[in-house]
Amino acid sequence: MRPVLVLTHVHYEGPGLIAPGLDTPLRVRTVVGDPAPRLPALDELAGIVVMGGPMDADDDAGFPGLAAERRLLAEAVEADVPVLGVCLGMQLLGLALGARLHRRHGTEIGFGEVDVVAEDVVLGPLGTRPTVLHWHSDAIDLPAGATLLASNDATPVQAFRAGAALGVQFHIELEPSMLDLWLGTPDLVGELDDEAVAQIRSDGARHLPTLVPAARKLVAAFADQVQARG
């Protein structure tokens, strides 16, 4: 079985519940600061997962490895390699497919609903109006030829599919322990007051018992695509 490449960007935004759900070897890499990273060839991989991070998806001057990530994602979509992009990962996927990034489009931090507007075999387990965790201020347009899967008023493109690639703006990897980590990470909560942090913690206790099982089913559906590639 070929491995899945997992691209991370900061230490606190790992793959979370995605990793055990894939049930396949993983190659976890952080190349965001490398201007010339050596990434695996597509024929070596069963799939690609791209996680979140605080940087802008087009900030190649500050984070030169992003350009290589986008090139790999464009090639993966062309080659029909299963891809799952989360938050920054979705924005990188959108840029790779020619969409426009909107910096500071609108901040969403905390739990809130999205409307699932089209059926998708991988996204489907979340249902039609799931409550998910948002943590972003940038937004991406829908790439040409892609299918819009989820939306809300603040961020019109919350999820899309392009061939074998799925991008989700919200955090489906989250488990309670990861939320605890995030709420204790100054880089993430530094601009939030104590009341906002307490609200996210309370909302997590209420919504994660429903969201986590659904997210695990989502990952299992993605894992089926990875296993089929082998």
Phi, psi and omega in degrees: 000127176289151181281167170260131175276126176247116179261121177246165186232335174216157189294333186270358178244068176277185185285350176055228184287352178294319187301305180293333181289338181283331177052046180208160178300145180240146170240102183267124182228145171236105187241011190300331181264003185261119181290343180219064183290147175264101180261153180298151173288151183299327181288354175267354191241146172269343180180174180224135174237130180238121187266185185275183179174163185277351184279160173284141186293345179250013182275071182288334179293318180277332185222079191294341179289345181298326181298319178293322177298315180296320178299316180297320180294319177299317179293323181294317178296318179297325183269002179063037175275131179301131180228139171232115179249129185242124176058250175306323179300323176291321179295319176297319177298315179298315177299319180300333182261013173093006180281165181262137175267138177247104177290141178052041179296322181169126184282129171234112175227118180125180182277137178196164183279152165232153176262120174276118192253357178210150179285143178208136186295330181270312182287338188310320182300343179287342181089191187268337178213070182284152169263120188231169178266126175254144175204076185199164172230344177268161178217155180241144172288165175286124178297150177302130179086350179277161179255124175289128182249328183210152186204162163209177185296321184288323185224100186300328178251098178261340176197146176210159174239138173226099184064236180271009183254134176240129173244135176231130181283333183267174191258098178273353183275356194286132169239164181306320180295325178290320177298319177300318178299313182298317182288349174254010182257111183304324180299334181268320188254006185303328181263003179262141175277171184300325181294319179294318178297316179297323179295317179296319179298316180295316179296324178298317179298329181278320190260332184296326177301334175268320185290318185298312178299322178293319179295324178295324175293322175301312180297322178297322177293320175295320179299326176299320178293320178296315180297324180295328176286321173074000000 
